[in-house]
Amino acid sequence: MEKNILSLGGLGRSFGTTRAVDSVSLDIGPGEFVGIIGRSGAGKSTLLRLVNRLIEPTDGRIAFGGQDVTALKGSALRDWRRQCAMIFQQFNLIDRLDVLTNVLVGRLAVHGFASSMAMRFSDAERALAIRALDRLDLAPQALQKAGTLSGGQQQRVAIARAQVQNPRILLADEPIASLDPGNATRVMDALRSINNEDGITVLVNLHTLDTARAYCDRIIGMRCGRVIFDGSARDLTATVVREIYGSEDLSDFNESVTSTTIRPGVPA
Ligand SMILES: Nc1ncnc2c1ncn2[C@@H]1O[C@H](COP(=O)(O)OP(=O)(O)O)[C@@H](O)[C@H]1O
Ligand SMILES: [Mg+2]
């Protein structure tokens, strides 16, 4: 097994009679930028949560670099969760704490339990957190309460928090679904630069097709828990799009695409 390949084999998760994820087999290589698309309920969120073991599979296997992730327990499981940082649609920051402290929360994944409780951080960790904020143009906001920031800024803080965890894989569940197009672009650009510069694998669930086309090397289309497309943006033809999103009227979807079209920003 080649090093650092995330490998899903026959992965499945049922909720009662619903097969949220159904026999998903994928290999994702280091440094890939993968977009997962599909209708609401297709199983995108469940798939990401299975990967970082926020939820347990009912069948199948997850491996990373040949190591069985599905069997990890205790500190080995905690370390796996540190290695795959998660970013959510609703940012999940602590509003009443300042931005810097929110970023440092990412370090708790690296600490043992006792020092996590004390929320004590070293100068080196503070410097690391400031650097992460600075890369995302947020150093001036370091001492501001997180709740006072715009949505786009808050999501970038969440990205900085994920970064100080020193992850191998970044899992982002619809990170731009509640942002306006300008902020959405900045957040996607931030994910792309982390992917390019740090070589971190990015797996991102996306609601809009244009974003997937603009940013992702590889697009995975899910429907009813299954992977029904796996290829490049170029291979994503109108026929395939119809298969992924269903044969119903696509006008709502197309409208959201044209009104919120975002494009990669010019690299700084
Ligand atoms: N905790 C849960 N309990 C019951 N059903 C769930 C749960 N989580 C997800 N599901 C169901 O699994 C399916 C896939 O959901 P989800 O992974 O959230 O899809 P997506 O993220 O693509 O919208 C849906 O039918 C959803 O209702
Ligand atoms: Mg979801």
Coordinates of C-alpha atoms and ligand atoms in Angstrom, one line a residue:
M1 CA 0.0 0.0 0.0
E2 CA 1.4 3.3 -1.0
K3 CA 2.1 5.8 1.8
N4 CA -0.6 8.1 3.0
I5 CA -3.4 7.0 0.8
L6 CA -6.8 7.2 2.3
S7 CA -8.6 4.1 1.3
L8 CA -12.3 3.4 1.8
G9 CA -13.4 -0.2 1.1
G10 CA -17.0 -1.1 0.9
L11 CA -17.8 1.5 3.5
G12 CA -21.4 1.7 4.6
R13 CA -23.6 3.3 7.3
S14 CA -27.2 2.6 7.9
F15 CA -29.7 4.6 10.0
G16 CA -32.6 2.2 10.5
T17 CA -33.6 1.2 7.0
T18 CA -31.8 4.2 5.4
R19 CA -28.5 3.4 3.7
A20 CA -26.9 6.9 4.2
V21 CA -23.6 5.6 2.8
D22 CA -23.7 2.4 0.7
S23 CA -20.6 0.4 -0.3
V24 CA -18.3 3.3 -1.0
S25 CA -14.9 2.3 -2.2
L26 CA -12.4 5.1 -2.9
D27 CA -8.7 5.7 -2.8
I28 CA -7.6 9.3 -2.2
G29 CA -4.0 10.2 -2.6
P30 CA -1.9 12.7 -0.6
G31 CA -2.4 16.3 -1.8
E32 CA -5.6 15.7 -3.8
F33 CA -8.3 18.4 -3.7
V34 CA -11.5 16.4 -3.9
G35 CA -15.0 17.8 -4.1
I36 CA -18.0 15.7 -3.2
I37 CA -21.3 16.8 -4.8
G38 CA -24.8 15.5 -4.6
R39 CA -28.3 16.4 -3.6
S40 CA -29.3 17.0 0.0
G41 CA -29.5 13.5 1.7
A42 CA -27.1 11.9 -0.8
G43 CA -24.8 10.9 2.1
K44 CA -22.0 13.5 1.8
S45 CA -21.9 14.6 5.5
T46 CA -22.2 11.0 6.7
L47 CA -19.2 10.0 4.4
L48 CA -17.0 12.8 5.9
R49 CA -18.0 11.9 9.5
L50 CA -17.2 8.2 8.8
V51 CA -13.7 9.2 7.7
N52 CA -12.9 11.0 10.9
R53 CA -14.9 8.4 12.9
L54 CA -17.3 10.9 14.3
I55 CA -19.8 8.1 13.4
E56 CA -19.1 4.4 13.1
P57 CA -19.5 2.5 9.9
T58 CA -22.0 -0.4 9.9
D59 CA -19.8 -2.2 7.3
G60 CA -16.6 -1.8 5.4
R61 CA -13.2 -0.4 6.2
I62 CA -11.2 2.8 6.3
A63 CA -7.4 2.7 6.0
F64 CA -4.7 5.4 5.9
G65 CA -1.3 4.5 4.6
G66 CA -2.2 0.8 5.0
Q67 CA -3.2 1.2 8.7
D68 CA -6.7 0.2 9.6
V69 CA -8.4 3.3 10.9
T70 CA -11.7 1.5 11.6
A71 CA -10.1 -0.4 14.5
L72 CA -8.4 2.5 16.3
K73 CA -9.3 3.2 19.9
G74 CA -8.3 5.5 22.7
S75 CA -5.3 7.7 22.1
A76 CA -4.7 6.3 18.6
L77 CA -8.3 7.3 17.7
R78 CA -7.7 10.8 19.1
D79 CA -4.6 11.1 17.0
W80 CA -6.5 10.0 13.9
R81 CA -9.1 12.8 14.6
R82 CA -6.2 15.2 14.9
Q83 CA -4.9 14.1 11.6
C84 CA -8.2 14.8 9.9
A85 CA -9.4 18.2 10.8
M86 CA -13.0 19.1 10.2
I87 CA -14.6 22.3 9.0
F88 CA -18.3 22.9 9.3
Q89 CA -20.9 25.0 7.6
Q90 CA -21.6 26.9 10.8
F91 CA -18.0 27.5 11.7
N92 CA -18.4 26.1 15.3
L93 CA -16.3 28.8 17.0
I94 CA -16.7 29.9 20.6
D95 CA -18.2 33.4 20.0
R96 CA -17.3 34.8 23.4
L97 CA -13.7 33.9 23.1
D98 CA -11.2 35.9 21.1
V99 CA -10.0 34.7 17.7
L100 CA -6.5 33.7 18.9
T101 CA -8.0 31.4 21.6
N102 CA -10.4 29.9 19.1
V103 CA -7.4 29.0 16.9
L104 CA -5.5 27.6 19.9
V105 CA -8.5 25.3 20.5
G106 CA -7.1 23.4 17.5
R107 CA -4.0 22.6 19.6
L108 CA -6.1 20.7 22.2
A109 CA -6.3 17.9 19.7
V110 CA -2.6 17.6 20.1
H111 CA -2.5 17.9 23.9
G112 CA -3.2 15.3 26.5
F113 CA -6.4 15.5 28.5
A114 CA -5.0 17.4 31.6
S115 CA -3.5 20.3 29.7
S116 CA -6.6 20.5 27.5
M117 CA -8.7 21.1 30.6
A118 CA -6.3 23.9 31.7
M119 CA -6.4 25.5 28.2
R120 CA -2.7 26.3 28.7
F121 CA -0.7 27.0 25.6
S122 CA 3.0 27.6 25.0
D123 CA 4.5 30.7 23.4
A124 CA 5.5 28.5 20.4
E125 CA 1.8 27.5 20.1
R126 CA 0.7 31.1 20.2
A127 CA 3.2 32.0 17.6
L128 CA 2.0 29.1 15.4
A129 CA -1.6 30.3 15.8
I130 CA -0.7 33.9 14.9
R131 CA 1.1 32.7 11.8
A132 CA -1.9 30.6 10.8
L133 CA -4.1 33.7 11.2
D134 CA -1.6 35.9 9.4
R135 CA -1.7 33.6 6.4
L136 CA -5.4 34.1 6.2
D137 CA -5.1 37.9 6.7
L138 CA -6.7 37.7 10.1
A139 CA -3.8 38.7 12.4
P140 CA -5.4 42.2 13.1
Q141 CA -8.5 40.4 14.4
A142 CA -6.5 38.1 16.8
L143 CA -7.8 39.7 20.0
Q144 CA -11.4 40.4 18.8
K145 CA -14.2 38.2 20.0
A146 CA -15.0 35.6 17.4
G147 CA -18.7 36.4 17.5
T148 CA -18.1 39.9 16.2
L149 CA -16.5 38.7 12.9
S150 CA -18.3 38.3 9.6
G151 CA -19.2 34.8 8.5
G152 CA -16.3 34.7 6.0
Q153 CA -13.8 35.8 8.6
Q154 CA -15.2 33.2 11.1
Q155 CA -14.8 30.4 8.6
R156 CA -11.2 31.5 7.9
V157 CA -10.6 31.4 11.7
A158 CA -12.0 27.8 11.6
I159 CA -9.5 27.0 8.9
A160 CA -6.7 28.4 11.0
R161 CA -7.9 26.3 13.9
A162 CA -7.8 23.3 11.7
Q163 CA -4.3 24.1 10.5
V164 CA -2.7 24.4 13.9
Q165 CA -3.9 20.8 14.5
N166 CA -1.2 19.9 11.9
P167 CA -3.6 17.6 10.0
R168 CA -2.9 15.4 7.0
I169 CA -6.4 15.7 5.7
L170 CA -8.9 18.5 5.9
L171 CA -12.5 17.5 5.8
A172 CA -14.9 20.4 5.0
D173 CA -18.7 19.9 5.1
E174 CA -20.3 22.6 2.9
P175 CA -17.9 25.3 4.2
I176 CA -19.3 28.0 2.0
A177 CA -23.0 27.2 2.1
S178 CA -23.9 30.1 4.4
L179 CA -21.5 32.7 2.9
D180 CA -22.0 35.4 0.2
P181 CA -20.0 34.9 -3.0
G182 CA -17.1 37.2 -2.0
N183 CA -16.5 35.4 1.3
A184 CA -17.1 32.1 -0.4
T185 CA -14.3 32.8 -2.8
R186 CA -11.9 33.8 0.0
V187 CA -12.7 30.6 2.0
M188 CA -12.2 28.4 -1.1
D189 CA -9.0 30.2 -2.0
A190 CA -7.8 29.6 1.6
L191 CA -8.5 25.9 1.3
R192 CA -6.8 25.8 -2.1
S193 CA -3.6 27.5 -0.8
I194 CA -3.4 25.1 2.2
N195 CA -3.7 22.3 -0.3
N196 CA -1.1 23.7 -2.6
E197 CA 1.4 25.0 -0.1
D198 CA 1.2 22.5 2.6
G199 CA 0.2 19.5 0.5
I200 CA -2.7 18.7 2.8
T201 CA -5.4 16.5 1.2
V202 CA -8.7 18.3 1.1
L203 CA -12.1 16.6 0.9
V204 CA -14.9 19.1 0.6
N205 CA -18.6 18.7 0.3
L206 CA -20.0 21.3 -1.9
H207 CA -23.6 22.4 -2.7
T208 CA -22.9 24.2 -5.9
L209 CA -21.5 22.6 -8.9
D210 CA -19.6 25.6 -10.2
T211 CA -17.4 25.7 -7.1
A212 CA -16.5 22.1 -7.5
R213 CA -15.7 22.7 -11.2
A214 CA -13.6 25.8 -10.4
Y215 CA -11.5 24.3 -7.5
C216 CA -11.4 20.6 -7.5
D217 CA -9.0 18.3 -9.2
R218 CA -11.3 15.5 -8.7
I219 CA -15.1 15.4 -8.3
I220 CA -17.1 12.7 -6.6
G221 CA -20.8 12.5 -7.3
M222 CA -23.0 10.8 -4.7
R223 CA -26.6 9.7 -5.0
C224 CA -28.5 7.7 -2.4
G225 CA -25.3 6.9 -0.5
R226 CA -23.4 5.6 -3.5
V227 CA -20.6 7.0 -5.6
I228 CA -22.0 7.3 -9.1
F229 CA -19.3 9.6 -10.5
D230 CA -15.6 10.0 -9.9
G231 CA -13.6 12.1 -12.3
S232 CA -12.4 15.5 -13.4
A233 CA -14.5 18.6 -14.0
R234 CA -14.1 17.9 -17.7
D235 CA -15.8 14.5 -17.4
L236 CA -18.7 16.0 -15.6
T237 CA -21.1 16.3 -18.5
A238 CA -24.7 17.5 -18.4
T239 CA -25.9 13.9 -18.6
V240 CA -23.7 13.0 -15.5
V241 CA -25.0 16.1 -13.7
R242 CA -28.6 14.9 -14.3
E243 CA -27.7 11.5 -13.0
I244 CA -26.2 12.9 -9.8
Y245 CA -28.9 15.5 -9.1
G246 CA -31.8 13.4 -10.4
S247 CA -34.0 14.0 -13.4
E248 CA -36.2 16.6 -11.8
D249 CA -36.4 20.2 -12.8
L250 CA -32.9 21.6 -12.3
S251 CA -34.0 25.3 -12.6
D252 CA -33.5 26.0 -8.8
F253 CA -30.1 24.5 -8.9
N254 CA -29.1 26.3 -12.1
E255 CA -30.3 29.6 -10.7
S256 CA -28.2 29.1 -7.6
V257 CA -25.3 28.4 -9.8
T258 CA -25.6 31.6 -11.8
S259 CA -26.4 33.9 -8.9
T260 CA -23.6 32.7 -6.7
T261 CA -20.9 31.9 -9.3
I262 CA -17.6 32.1 -7.6
R263 CA -14.2 31.8 -9.2
P264 CA -10.8 31.3 -7.8
G265 CA -9.2 34.6 -6.8
V266 CA -5.9 35.7 -8.1
P267 CA -3.2 34.1 -6.0
A268 CA -1.4 36.6 -3.8
Ligands
LIG1 N1 -28.1 10.7 12.6 C1 -29.0 10.3 11.7 N2 -30.1 9.6 12.0 C2 -30.9 9.2 11.1 N3 -30.7 9.4 9.7 C3 -29.7 10.1 9.3 C4 -28.7 10.6 10.3 N4 -27.7 11.2 9.6 C5 -28.1 11.2 8.3 N5 -29.2 10.5 8.2 C6 -29.9 10.2 6.9 O1 -28.9 9.6 6.0 C7 -29.0 10.2 4.7 C8 -27.8 10.9 4.3 O2 -27.6 12.1 5.0 P1 -26.4 13.1 4.9 O3 -25.2 12.3 5.0 O4 -26.6 14.2 5.9 O5 -26.6 13.6 3.4 P2 -26.0 15.0 2.8 O6 -24.9 15.5 3.6 O7 -25.6 14.6 1.4 O8 -27.2 16.0 2.7 C9 -30.3 11.0 4.7 O9 -31.3 10.2 4.3 C10 -30.4 11.4 6.2 O10 -31.7 11.7 6.5
MG2 MG -24.7 17.4 4.5

